[in-house]
């Protein structure tokens, strides 16, 4: 890492490490009577470790001046590995949490290990740790190839990657200490939120500066999606997390909004975290790696435009479908429902687009598990968006809301779409990054594919069943006109489904472990004498496009 | 149209502004009016604020992630009203920063939990749910009874809440930590002062049954016992028909 930086850049890196250390130390001192102190210490320690790493290599020779004629892929390499590590960790926690609903005693007599604190560890770990790192890593890779330009800066990508992971670490350790703002998918507290804003600005500026260097006049579709991801996540993050801390020495803060307004802001955020974190960015991946792997061009340029603007416009209206029949004013609920239904159009356009791009390469889909991952991802994307639009219809939602049906929908999207597209992408990307002819083992990819698919199908079917059973039991009336079941009756009825879900989850987790091993072994394979040329090199010395 | 788009694709900054513009419309139309339209939140006379002990309890509810399994929002559906009580009104979470409506019912809704069970029931249930509900899947929270409550800084908490709009008085803020203690210690002088400030019908009890010290259990149970009881508005409206569509 460090040897790829010039001496000047190493100097700047050291200054940043010192700033991080001082920031952590200040936070730690101010929060010494509070759990905040631990987080201050964690940041200060991280700053010192990083400083040590840089100093250790400070006087190494300068990097090859030719580096500008190559793409800068070290951050992507690290991002891919870290992403897979988060996946293994967070699906482990997810499965633990799933078992806790079968055997509630299967934990320790301590706060950190109870269901309520581990659940956000799981959601943050998968969405931000696994998904976020995958997005950052692939966005750097795609951006450079489609622009035919090297990243604008060698230090900035590390700031983004390391900073983002520190944020995830603050988040996940925080929940276990009991630090949480309680807003779903936005649980980290004010100082972590501010920290992320800084990181995100660096990310955005790096993206724009690299785009400015591009040698292709047009910005490729994948980059539209990555840009939308970066921009809209920034807007959502800042607005939803507005809060007043108890003091600068307290981790705890109080949300600026309350009640209805808070609920609407939260679900405007929540639904669009789905849209711009779990959808937009991953569509960016799909639009680049699927055509490459299939060896076929994107089916239709016009269709890309329609889906892109459709998704960017419509999603932002749909958040209120999380609040049907609540104290939120009716007109907002109805708007949310309407736009959610229309949303199926651009969503299916994207999913259909992916399948049409594959049309003509079906024999590859059959033989190549990597491409099959992407194919299945597109199918689950179509399925979960159709399901989502369906669940957004008020009477349907009256049954599905608050039940496991929502959880089933979430994981159809998360396992079937987000995770599968990422696996397909990584298996395409890893040999390119490390200049290998292929992955270490194609049989392990095959095994991973079947474990992931089986796990997903078991999970989703179990939750559809449990959700619908739950929903029906809650509203069932006995002949004498009273409610037929007590709440605990519905809890008892969930047992077999929760058991099945935990088993399915374990298969999925196992697939992830195999994936990490396979990727790791690929990086250990001997470098080939004549590695294949995957990409046209960056164009240097020409004038920038703008 | 396609030509125009081809131009847009050549200009990164224009593309950025186009995304921001297109993505902002939905939020602006749906969220901004909620802050101005009077109808969003009903006006009621008897709405009261959380006491400091209840605030501390609410923070424990958040810390432990209770909201991940319990909602606090009864929808306007017949079966929910029959199971849990009158449907929730906007005003009832007016002082909830943040709201805890929840999105999943692994356990039942808690919006009208207050005074449904005794304090002793809650303590037993939190220490080991399966002692009182044999097939419950809820985690045990035994450490709440072991941990003393930190309340020396409750004044800061109330002050921060005032900044975001909860009408605490200067006096309430100044005596917040005394009031925390007073509410959990019926025999103390501070209990009387607390009642003067927050009204005679506030709960002053040994919530955790242990006269030794103020524990996290005291705070959480005090909070649970006030759920749905900050105002009577929902019950007054209860005769209204349940919406159906
Ligand atoms: C057309 C697209 C989609 C629509 C209209 C849609 C709609 C919905 C609806 C109606 C709910 C249930 C809200 C409730 O009753 O509480 C929901 C929940 C959820 N959806 Fe989707 N969905 C879509 C696509 C996706 C995709 C692709 C994912 C990817 C992972 C996803 C992830 C989630 C998550 C995480 C939740 C749970 C939120 C929570 O309660 O914590 N959705 N969605
Ligand atoms: C081994 C695989 C997995 C297992 C066993 C698992 C298990 C669970 C469990 C038990 C819950 C809590 C549900 C509840 O409260 O009733 C949950 C929630 C959630 N998981 Fe997973 N999960 C897995 C993988 C993933 C992945 C890969 C993602 C995302 C990329 C994900 C995203 C989520 C989300 C967003 C929620 C919150 C749902 C909601 O609030 O409605 N999970 N998961």
Short mmCIF file of N, CA, C and O in Angstrom, two decimals, chain A residues 33 101 104-105 109 111 115-117 119 178 180 182 184 214 217-219 224 244 246 250 252 254-264 268 301 305 309 313 316-317 324-327 330 335 394 397-398 401-402 404 474 477 483 485 487-488 492 495, chain B residues 2 5-6 9-10 15 18 22-23 25-27 30-31 34-35 55 59 62-64 67-69 71 73 75-76 78-79 82-84 90 93-94 96-99 101 103-108 130 133 135 137 143 146 150 153 156-157 161 164 243 245:
data_model
loop_
_atom_site.label_atom_id
_atom_site.label_comp_id
_atom_site.label_asym_id
_atom_site.label_seq_id
_atom_site.Cartn_x
_atom_site.Cartn_y
_atom_site.Cartn_z
N UNK A 33 -16.25 10.02 30.78
CA UNK A 33 -17.24 9.48 31.73
C UNK A 33 -18.34 8.70 31.03
O UNK A 33 -19.33 8.32 31.64
N UNK A 101 -33.89 -16.72 17.82
CA UNK A 101 -35.35 -16.73 17.79
C UNK A 101 -35.90 -18.16 17.91
O UNK A 101 -37.08 -18.36 18.10
N UNK A 104 -33.85 -18.95 22.47
CA UNK A 104 -33.53 -17.62 23.01
C UNK A 104 -32.42 -17.64 24.07
O UNK A 104 -31.84 -16.60 24.37
N UNK A 105 -32.14 -18.81 24.62
CA UNK A 105 -31.10 -18.85 25.67
C UNK A 105 -29.70 -19.01 25.08
O UNK A 105 -28.73 -19.01 25.83
N UNK A 109 -25.03 -14.02 29.25
CA UNK A 109 -25.79 -13.16 30.14
C UNK A 109 -25.14 -11.78 30.17
O UNK A 109 -24.64 -11.32 31.19
N UNK A 111 -25.17 -7.71 28.04
CA UNK A 111 -25.87 -6.86 27.10
C UNK A 111 -25.41 -7.02 25.67
O UNK A 111 -26.22 -7.15 24.75
N UNK A 115 -30.19 -10.18 21.53
CA UNK A 115 -30.76 -10.06 20.19
C UNK A 115 -30.82 -8.60 19.71
O UNK A 115 -30.38 -8.28 18.61
N UNK A 116 -31.36 -7.74 20.56
CA UNK A 116 -31.59 -6.35 20.15
C UNK A 116 -30.32 -5.60 19.80
O UNK A 116 -30.34 -4.68 18.98
N UNK A 117 -29.20 -5.97 20.41
CA UNK A 117 -27.95 -5.28 20.08
C UNK A 117 -27.25 -5.96 18.91
O UNK A 117 -26.56 -5.30 18.13
N UNK A 119 -28.74 -7.56 16.38
CA UNK A 119 -29.46 -7.43 15.12
C UNK A 119 -28.91 -6.27 14.28
O UNK A 119 -28.60 -6.46 13.09
N UNK A 178 -23.91 -0.46 23.40
CA UNK A 178 -25.19 0.18 23.72
C UNK A 178 -25.32 1.59 23.14
O UNK A 178 -26.15 2.36 23.59
N UNK A 180 -26.59 3.68 20.18
CA UNK A 180 -27.39 3.59 18.97
C UNK A 180 -28.39 4.73 18.92
O UNK A 180 -28.92 5.15 19.95
N UNK A 182 -31.01 4.32 17.05
CA UNK A 182 -32.23 3.52 16.89
C UNK A 182 -32.94 3.67 15.55
O UNK A 182 -33.91 3.00 15.30
N UNK A 184 -33.52 2.75 11.96
CA UNK A 184 -33.04 1.58 11.23
C UNK A 184 -32.14 1.97 10.06
O UNK A 184 -32.48 2.83 9.26
N UNK A 214 -11.48 11.96 -17.79
CA UNK A 214 -11.84 10.84 -18.66
C UNK A 214 -11.51 11.14 -20.12
O UNK A 214 -11.55 12.29 -20.59
N UNK A 217 -15.73 10.73 -24.20
CA UNK A 217 -16.60 11.89 -24.03
C UNK A 217 -17.84 11.58 -23.18
O UNK A 217 -18.25 12.38 -22.37
N UNK A 218 -18.40 10.38 -23.37
CA UNK A 218 -19.63 10.05 -22.64
C UNK A 218 -19.32 9.39 -21.32
O UNK A 218 -18.39 8.60 -21.22
N UNK A 219 -20.14 9.70 -20.32
CA UNK A 219 -20.03 9.02 -19.04
C UNK A 219 -20.83 7.73 -19.14
O UNK A 219 -22.02 7.77 -19.48
N UNK A 224 -23.36 6.51 -13.92
CA UNK A 224 -24.56 7.27 -13.50
C UNK A 224 -25.06 6.71 -12.20
O UNK A 224 -25.40 7.43 -11.27
N UNK A 244 -29.35 16.60 18.13
CA UNK A 244 -28.63 17.42 19.10
C UNK A 244 -28.01 16.50 20.14
O UNK A 244 -28.74 15.80 20.85
N UNK A 246 -26.35 15.21 23.62
CA UNK A 246 -26.57 15.61 25.01
C UNK A 246 -25.48 16.57 25.45
O UNK A 246 -25.74 17.59 26.10
N UNK A 250 -20.96 13.20 25.39
CA UNK A 250 -21.91 12.09 25.41
C UNK A 250 -22.06 11.50 24.02
O UNK A 250 -22.17 12.23 23.05
N UNK A 252 -24.71 9.88 23.25
CA UNK A 252 -26.15 9.95 23.02
C UNK A 252 -26.56 11.29 22.40
O UNK A 252 -26.04 12.34 22.77
N UNK A 254 -30.27 13.41 20.64
CA UNK A 254 -31.72 13.35 20.43
C UNK A 254 -32.05 13.85 19.04
O UNK A 254 -31.62 14.95 18.66
N UNK A 255 -32.78 13.04 18.32
CA UNK A 255 -33.14 13.36 16.95
C UNK A 255 -33.85 14.71 16.89
O UNK A 255 -34.65 15.05 17.74
N UNK A 256 -33.54 15.49 15.86
CA UNK A 256 -34.15 16.79 15.71
C UNK A 256 -35.66 16.66 15.51
O UNK A 256 -36.43 17.49 15.94
N UNK A 257 -36.07 15.60 14.83
CA UNK A 257 -37.49 15.42 14.54
C UNK A 257 -38.12 14.50 15.57
O UNK A 257 -37.44 13.73 16.23
N UNK A 258 -39.45 14.58 15.66
CA UNK A 258 -40.14 13.68 16.57
C UNK A 258 -41.37 13.11 15.88
O UNK A 258 -41.79 13.61 14.83
N UNK A 259 -41.93 12.06 16.47
CA UNK A 259 -43.22 11.53 16.05
C UNK A 259 -43.38 11.33 14.55
O UNK A 259 -42.55 10.72 13.91
N UNK A 260 -44.49 11.87 14.03
CA UNK A 260 -44.82 11.66 12.61
C UNK A 260 -43.72 12.16 11.69
O UNK A 260 -43.36 11.48 10.73
N UNK A 261 -43.24 13.36 11.94
CA UNK A 261 -42.23 13.90 11.03
C UNK A 261 -40.99 13.03 11.05
O UNK A 261 -40.36 12.79 10.02
N UNK A 262 -40.64 12.55 12.24
CA UNK A 262 -39.47 11.69 12.35
C UNK A 262 -39.71 10.38 11.61
O UNK A 262 -38.82 9.88 10.91
N UNK A 263 -40.91 9.84 11.75
CA UNK A 263 -41.22 8.57 11.08
C UNK A 263 -41.12 8.74 9.57
O UNK A 263 -40.53 7.90 8.87
N UNK A 264 -41.66 9.83 9.07
CA UNK A 264 -41.64 10.03 7.62
C UNK A 264 -40.21 10.26 7.12
O UNK A 264 -39.79 9.70 6.11
N UNK A 268 -38.38 7.78 4.59
CA UNK A 268 -37.87 8.38 3.36
C UNK A 268 -36.40 7.97 3.24
O UNK A 268 -35.95 7.53 2.19
N UNK A 301 -29.51 1.15 -25.08
CA UNK A 301 -29.08 2.39 -24.45
C UNK A 301 -30.31 3.17 -23.97
O UNK A 301 -30.36 3.70 -22.86
N UNK A 305 -31.48 4.61 -20.08
CA UNK A 305 -31.84 5.98 -19.70
C UNK A 305 -33.17 5.99 -18.95
O UNK A 305 -33.30 6.59 -17.88
N UNK A 309 -33.47 7.18 -14.86
CA UNK A 309 -34.19 8.36 -14.35
C UNK A 309 -35.47 7.94 -13.67
O UNK A 309 -35.91 8.59 -12.70
N UNK A 313 -36.04 9.15 -9.84
CA UNK A 313 -37.16 10.03 -9.53
C UNK A 313 -38.18 9.36 -8.60
O UNK A 313 -38.57 9.91 -7.58
N UNK A 316 -37.87 8.16 -4.46
CA UNK A 316 -37.88 9.14 -3.39
C UNK A 316 -39.29 9.44 -2.89
O UNK A 316 -39.47 10.07 -1.87
N UNK A 317 -40.29 9.01 -3.64
CA UNK A 317 -41.68 9.26 -3.23
C UNK A 317 -42.24 8.08 -2.43
O UNK A 317 -43.33 8.18 -1.87
N UNK A 324 -48.24 2.71 6.27
CA UNK A 324 -49.67 2.57 5.96
C UNK A 324 -50.48 2.35 7.24
O UNK A 324 -50.06 1.62 8.13
N UNK A 325 -51.66 2.98 7.28
CA UNK A 325 -52.61 2.85 8.39
C UNK A 325 -52.06 3.39 9.70
O UNK A 325 -52.56 3.08 10.77
N UNK A 326 -50.99 4.16 9.66
CA UNK A 326 -50.47 4.75 10.89
C UNK A 326 -51.00 6.17 11.01
O UNK A 326 -51.87 6.58 10.25
N UNK A 327 -50.42 6.91 11.96
CA UNK A 327 -50.87 8.28 12.20
C UNK A 327 -50.33 9.25 11.15
O UNK A 327 -50.54 10.46 11.28
N UNK A 330 -53.15 10.73 5.50
CA UNK A 330 -53.55 9.84 4.43
C UNK A 330 -52.96 10.14 3.07
O UNK A 330 -52.56 9.24 2.35
N UNK A 335 -49.84 8.73 -1.76
CA UNK A 335 -48.77 9.05 -2.71
C UNK A 335 -47.72 7.96 -2.72
O UNK A 335 -47.26 7.51 -3.77
N UNK A 394 -52.05 -0.79 -0.07
CA UNK A 394 -52.51 -0.70 1.33
C UNK A 394 -53.11 -1.99 1.89
O UNK A 394 -52.64 -2.47 2.93
N UNK A 397 -50.50 -4.53 2.43
CA UNK A 397 -49.61 -4.14 3.51
C UNK A 397 -50.27 -4.33 4.87
O UNK A 397 -49.59 -4.59 5.87
N UNK A 398 -51.60 -4.22 4.93
CA UNK A 398 -52.26 -4.41 6.22
C UNK A 398 -51.98 -5.82 6.73
O UNK A 398 -51.91 -6.05 7.93
N UNK A 401 -47.36 -6.01 6.85
CA UNK A 401 -46.60 -5.11 7.72
C UNK A 401 -46.46 -5.72 9.11
O UNK A 401 -47.38 -6.37 9.59
N UNK A 402 -45.32 -5.49 9.72
CA UNK A 402 -45.00 -6.00 11.06
C UNK A 402 -44.74 -7.50 11.07
O UNK A 402 -44.44 -8.06 12.13
N UNK A 404 -43.10 -11.35 9.33
CA UNK A 404 -41.89 -11.88 8.70
C UNK A 404 -41.95 -11.79 7.18
O UNK A 404 -40.94 -12.03 6.52
N UNK A 474 -53.17 -13.07 13.35
CA UNK A 474 -53.45 -11.84 14.10
C UNK A 474 -54.84 -11.31 13.79
O UNK A 474 -55.47 -10.68 14.61
N UNK A 477 -60.77 -14.21 13.43
CA UNK A 477 -61.82 -14.11 14.43
C UNK A 477 -62.44 -15.47 14.68
O UNK A 477 -62.61 -16.26 13.75
N UNK A 483 -61.23 -12.30 18.91
CA UNK A 483 -60.01 -12.69 18.21
C UNK A 483 -59.72 -14.16 18.51
O UNK A 483 -59.82 -14.61 19.65
N UNK A 485 -56.85 -15.96 18.19
CA UNK A 485 -55.56 -16.37 18.75
C UNK A 485 -54.98 -15.28 19.65
O UNK A 485 -55.08 -14.09 19.34
N UNK A 487 -51.49 -13.49 21.16
CA UNK A 487 -50.25 -13.21 20.45
C UNK A 487 -49.27 -14.38 20.57
O UNK A 487 -48.62 -14.76 19.60
N UNK A 488 -49.21 -14.96 21.75
CA UNK A 488 -48.21 -16.01 21.96
C UNK A 488 -48.53 -17.25 21.11
O UNK A 488 -47.62 -17.99 20.72
N UNK A 492 -45.74 -19.25 18.92
CA UNK A 492 -45.54 -20.70 18.90
C UNK A 492 -45.56 -21.23 17.46
O UNK A 492 -44.79 -22.12 17.11
N UNK A 495 -42.18 -21.33 15.23
CA UNK A 495 -41.01 -22.14 15.51
C UNK A 495 -40.41 -22.89 14.31
O UNK A 495 -39.22 -22.73 14.01
N UNK B 2 -33.25 11.87 -26.75
CA UNK B 2 -32.00 11.13 -26.66
C UNK B 2 -30.79 12.01 -26.91
O UNK B 2 -29.76 11.86 -26.26
N UNK B 5 -30.03 13.94 -23.89
CA UNK B 5 -29.39 13.11 -22.89
C UNK B 5 -27.93 12.87 -23.26
O UNK B 5 -27.06 12.87 -22.39
N UNK B 6 -27.67 12.68 -24.53
CA UNK B 6 -26.29 12.46 -24.96
C UNK B 6 -25.43 13.65 -24.57
O UNK B 6 -24.27 13.50 -24.17
N UNK B 9 -24.80 13.53 -20.76
CA UNK B 9 -23.81 12.52 -20.39
C UNK B 9 -22.37 12.98 -20.57
O UNK B 9 -21.45 12.31 -20.12
N UNK B 10 -22.20 14.08 -21.30
CA UNK B 10 -20.83 14.54 -21.51
C UNK B 10 -20.38 15.50 -20.42
O UNK B 10 -19.23 15.89 -20.36
N UNK B 15 -24.71 16.56 -14.88
CA UNK B 15 -25.33 15.29 -14.49
C UNK B 15 -25.58 15.25 -12.99
O UNK B 15 -26.64 14.83 -12.53
N UNK B 18 -28.53 17.38 -12.18
CA UNK B 18 -29.76 16.73 -12.64
C UNK B 18 -30.20 15.67 -11.63
O UNK B 18 -31.37 15.58 -11.27
N UNK B 22 -33.75 15.87 -9.61
CA UNK B 22 -34.77 14.84 -9.82
C UNK B 22 -35.06 14.07 -8.53
O UNK B 22 -36.20 13.73 -8.23
N UNK B 23 -34.00 13.84 -7.74
CA UNK B 23 -34.19 13.04 -6.53
C UNK B 23 -34.82 13.85 -5.40
O UNK B 23 -35.37 13.28 -4.47
N UNK B 25 -37.35 16.09 -5.52
CA UNK B 25 -38.76 16.46 -5.63
C UNK B 25 -39.64 15.67 -4.66
O UNK B 25 -40.41 16.24 -3.89
N UNK B 26 -39.51 14.36 -4.70
CA UNK B 26 -40.38 13.51 -3.88
C UNK B 26 -40.33 13.88 -2.41
O UNK B 26 -41.37 14.07 -1.76
N UNK B 27 -39.14 14.01 -1.88
CA UNK B 27 -39.00 14.31 -0.46
C UNK B 27 -39.58 15.67 -0.12
O UNK B 27 -40.28 15.83 0.89
N UNK B 30 -43.42 15.53 -0.10
CA UNK B 30 -44.06 14.73 0.93
C UNK B 30 -43.70 15.14 2.36
O UNK B 30 -44.51 15.05 3.26
N UNK B 31 -42.46 15.58 2.55
CA UNK B 31 -42.03 15.80 3.93
C UNK B 31 -42.25 17.24 4.38
O UNK B 31 -42.77 17.48 5.46
N UNK B 34 -45.45 18.36 6.11
CA UNK B 34 -45.75 17.76 7.42
C UNK B 34 -45.35 18.69 8.55
O UNK B 34 -45.87 18.60 9.66
N UNK B 35 -44.40 19.58 8.28
CA UNK B 35 -43.93 20.46 9.35
C UNK B 35 -44.80 21.69 9.47
O UNK B 35 -44.72 22.42 10.45
N UNK B 55 -37.44 9.24 30.73
CA UNK B 55 -36.49 9.49 29.64
C UNK B 55 -35.34 8.50 29.73
O UNK B 55 -34.95 7.87 28.73
N UNK B 59 -34.31 5.63 27.03
CA UNK B 59 -32.98 5.47 26.44
C UNK B 59 -32.47 4.03 26.59
O UNK B 59 -31.73 3.54 25.74
N UNK B 62 -34.11 2.00 23.95
CA UNK B 62 -33.41 2.20 22.68
C UNK B 62 -32.09 1.43 22.67
O UNK B 62 -31.76 0.72 21.72
N UNK B 63 -31.34 1.57 23.76
CA UNK B 63 -30.02 0.94 23.84
C UNK B 63 -30.11 -0.56 23.63
O UNK B 63 -29.28 -1.15 22.92
N UNK B 64 -31.12 -1.19 24.23
CA UNK B 64 -31.23 -2.65 24.13
C UNK B 64 -31.89 -3.09 22.83
O UNK B 64 -31.99 -4.29 22.55
N UNK B 67 -37.06 -1.92 20.21
CA UNK B 67 -37.86 -1.50 19.04
C UNK B 67 -37.67 -2.44 17.86
O UNK B 67 -38.44 -2.40 16.91
N UNK B 68 -36.63 -3.29 17.88
CA UNK B 68 -36.42 -4.21 16.77
C UNK B 68 -37.50 -5.29 16.73
O UNK B 68 -37.75 -5.89 15.69
N UNK B 69 -38.13 -5.55 17.87
CA UNK B 69 -39.15 -6.60 17.95
C UNK B 69 -40.52 -6.09 18.35
O UNK B 69 -41.49 -6.84 18.25
N UNK B 71 -43.41 -2.98 18.14
CA UNK B 71 -43.85 -1.71 17.57
C UNK B 71 -44.51 -0.89 18.66
O UNK B 71 -44.83 -1.40 19.74
N UNK B 73 -47.12 1.42 17.54
CA UNK B 73 -47.97 2.11 16.60
C UNK B 73 -49.12 1.17 16.25
O UNK B 73 -48.94 0.21 15.50
N UNK B 75 -52.28 0.36 14.32
CA UNK B 75 -52.83 0.86 13.06
C UNK B 75 -54.36 0.95 13.15
O UNK B 75 -54.97 0.38 14.05
N UNK B 76 -54.93 1.63 12.19
CA UNK B 76 -56.38 1.85 12.20
C UNK B 76 -57.10 0.64 11.62
O UNK B 76 -57.82 0.76 10.63
N UNK B 78 -59.38 -2.96 12.49
CA UNK B 78 -60.27 -3.51 13.50
C UNK B 78 -59.56 -4.47 14.46
O UNK B 78 -59.62 -4.32 15.67
N UNK B 79 -58.86 -5.47 13.90
CA UNK B 79 -58.27 -6.48 14.78
C UNK B 79 -57.19 -5.89 15.68
O UNK B 79 -57.02 -6.30 16.81
N UNK B 82 -58.84 -4.11 18.53
CA UNK B 82 -59.37 -5.06 19.52
C UNK B 82 -58.26 -5.73 20.33
O UNK B 82 -58.42 -6.03 21.50
N UNK B 83 -57.15 -5.97 19.69
CA UNK B 83 -56.06 -6.65 20.39
C UNK B 83 -55.32 -5.71 21.34
O UNK B 83 -54.99 -6.08 22.46
N UNK B 84 -55.05 -4.50 20.86
CA UNK B 84 -54.13 -3.64 21.62
C UNK B 84 -54.79 -2.42 22.26
O UNK B 84 -54.27 -1.85 23.21
N UNK B 90 -51.16 10.81 16.18
CA UNK B 90 -49.88 11.47 15.96
C UNK B 90 -49.39 12.16 17.23
O UNK B 90 -48.21 12.12 17.57
N UNK B 93 -46.93 10.62 19.95
CA UNK B 93 -45.47 10.55 19.86
C UNK B 93 -44.86 11.92 19.55
O UNK B 93 -43.75 12.01 19.06
N UNK B 94 -45.63 12.95 19.88
CA UNK B 94 -45.16 14.31 19.59
C UNK B 94 -43.81 14.61 20.26
O UNK B 94 -43.01 15.36 19.73
N UNK B 96 -41.60 12.30 21.09
CA UNK B 96 -40.70 11.15 20.92
C UNK B 96 -39.57 11.49 19.96
O UNK B 96 -39.74 11.49 18.75
N UNK B 97 -38.41 11.78 20.51
CA UNK B 97 -37.21 12.07 19.70
C UNK B 97 -36.21 10.95 19.93
O UNK B 97 -35.55 10.98 20.95
N UNK B 98 -36.03 10.01 19.11
CA UNK B 98 -36.77 9.74 17.88
C UNK B 98 -38.04 8.96 18.17
O UNK B 98 -38.23 8.46 19.28
N UNK B 99 -38.88 8.80 17.15
CA UNK B 99 -40.07 7.98 17.31
C UNK B 99 -39.64 6.51 17.40
O UNK B 99 -38.60 6.14 16.89
N UNK B 101 -41.83 3.83 16.48
CA UNK B 101 -43.00 3.13 15.94
C UNK B 101 -42.67 1.68 15.60
O UNK B 101 -43.53 0.82 15.68
N UNK B 103 -40.99 -1.56 13.07
CA UNK B 103 -41.46 -2.09 11.78
C UNK B 103 -41.64 -3.60 11.83
O UNK B 103 -41.93 -4.22 10.84
N UNK B 104 -41.48 -4.19 12.99
CA UNK B 104 -41.55 -5.65 13.07
C UNK B 104 -42.17 -6.02 14.40
O UNK B 104 -41.84 -5.42 15.42
N UNK B 105 -43.10 -7.00 14.38
CA UNK B 105 -43.68 -7.47 15.64
C UNK B 105 -43.28 -8.91 15.90
O UNK B 105 -44.07 -9.82 15.68
N UNK B 106 -42.04 -9.09 16.34
CA UNK B 106 -41.67 -10.41 16.82
C UNK B 106 -42.37 -10.62 18.15
O UNK B 106 -42.75 -11.73 18.50
N UNK B 107 -42.54 -9.53 18.87
CA UNK B 107 -43.38 -9.52 20.07
C UNK B 107 -44.54 -8.58 19.83
O UNK B 107 -44.59 -7.92 18.80
N UNK B 108 -45.48 -8.48 20.77
CA UNK B 108 -46.66 -7.66 20.55
C UNK B 108 -46.38 -6.16 20.56
O UNK B 108 -45.32 -5.72 21.00
N UNK B 130 -39.28 -16.29 30.19
CA UNK B 130 -39.89 -17.61 30.20
C UNK B 130 -40.44 -18.02 31.57
O UNK B 130 -41.19 -18.98 31.68
N UNK B 133 -43.95 -16.20 30.72
CA UNK B 133 -44.56 -16.63 29.46
C UNK B 133 -43.73 -17.79 28.92
O UNK B 133 -42.72 -17.57 28.27
N UNK B 135 -43.40 -19.95 26.55
CA UNK B 135 -42.85 -20.16 25.21
C UNK B 135 -42.34 -18.87 24.56
O UNK B 135 -42.14 -18.80 23.35
N UNK B 137 -39.93 -15.99 23.15
CA UNK B 137 -38.58 -16.03 22.57
C UNK B 137 -37.81 -14.76 22.91
O UNK B 137 -36.76 -14.48 22.35
N UNK B 143 -29.32 -8.15 33.49
CA UNK B 143 -28.34 -7.15 33.93
C UNK B 143 -28.97 -5.81 34.29
O UNK B 143 -28.36 -5.00 34.97
N UNK B 146 -29.03 -5.51 37.81
CA UNK B 146 -27.70 -5.43 38.43
C UNK B 146 -27.07 -4.05 38.25
O UNK B 146 -26.27 -3.63 39.06
N UNK B 150 -27.28 5.52 35.78
CA UNK B 150 -26.53 6.77 35.84
C UNK B 150 -27.51 7.91 35.60
O UNK B 150 -28.15 7.97 34.56
N UNK B 153 -26.45 13.16 35.06
CA UNK B 153 -26.44 14.05 33.90
C UNK B 153 -27.82 14.23 33.27
O UNK B 153 -27.94 14.69 32.14
N UNK B 156 -28.66 17.52 31.54
CA UNK B 156 -28.16 17.72 30.18
C UNK B 156 -29.09 17.07 29.16
O UNK B 156 -29.34 17.62 28.08
N UNK B 157 -29.61 15.90 29.53
CA UNK B 157 -30.53 15.21 28.61
C UNK B 157 -31.79 16.05 28.38
O UNK B 157 -32.23 16.24 27.24
N UNK B 161 -33.21 17.82 24.99
CA UNK B 161 -34.57 17.58 24.50
C UNK B 161 -35.32 18.91 24.32
O UNK B 161 -36.11 19.07 23.40
N UNK B 164 -34.63 20.43 21.01
CA UNK B 164 -35.33 19.89 19.84
C UNK B 164 -36.84 20.04 19.96
O UNK B 164 -37.58 19.55 19.11
N UNK B 243 -61.21 2.83 10.67
CA UNK B 243 -61.19 3.03 9.22
C UNK B 243 -61.13 1.68 8.51
O UNK B 243 -60.50 0.76 8.97
N UNK B 245 -60.75 0.01 4.39
CA UNK B 245 -60.79 0.23 2.93
C UNK B 245 -60.33 -0.98 2.17
O UNK B 245 -60.36 -2.08 2.70
#
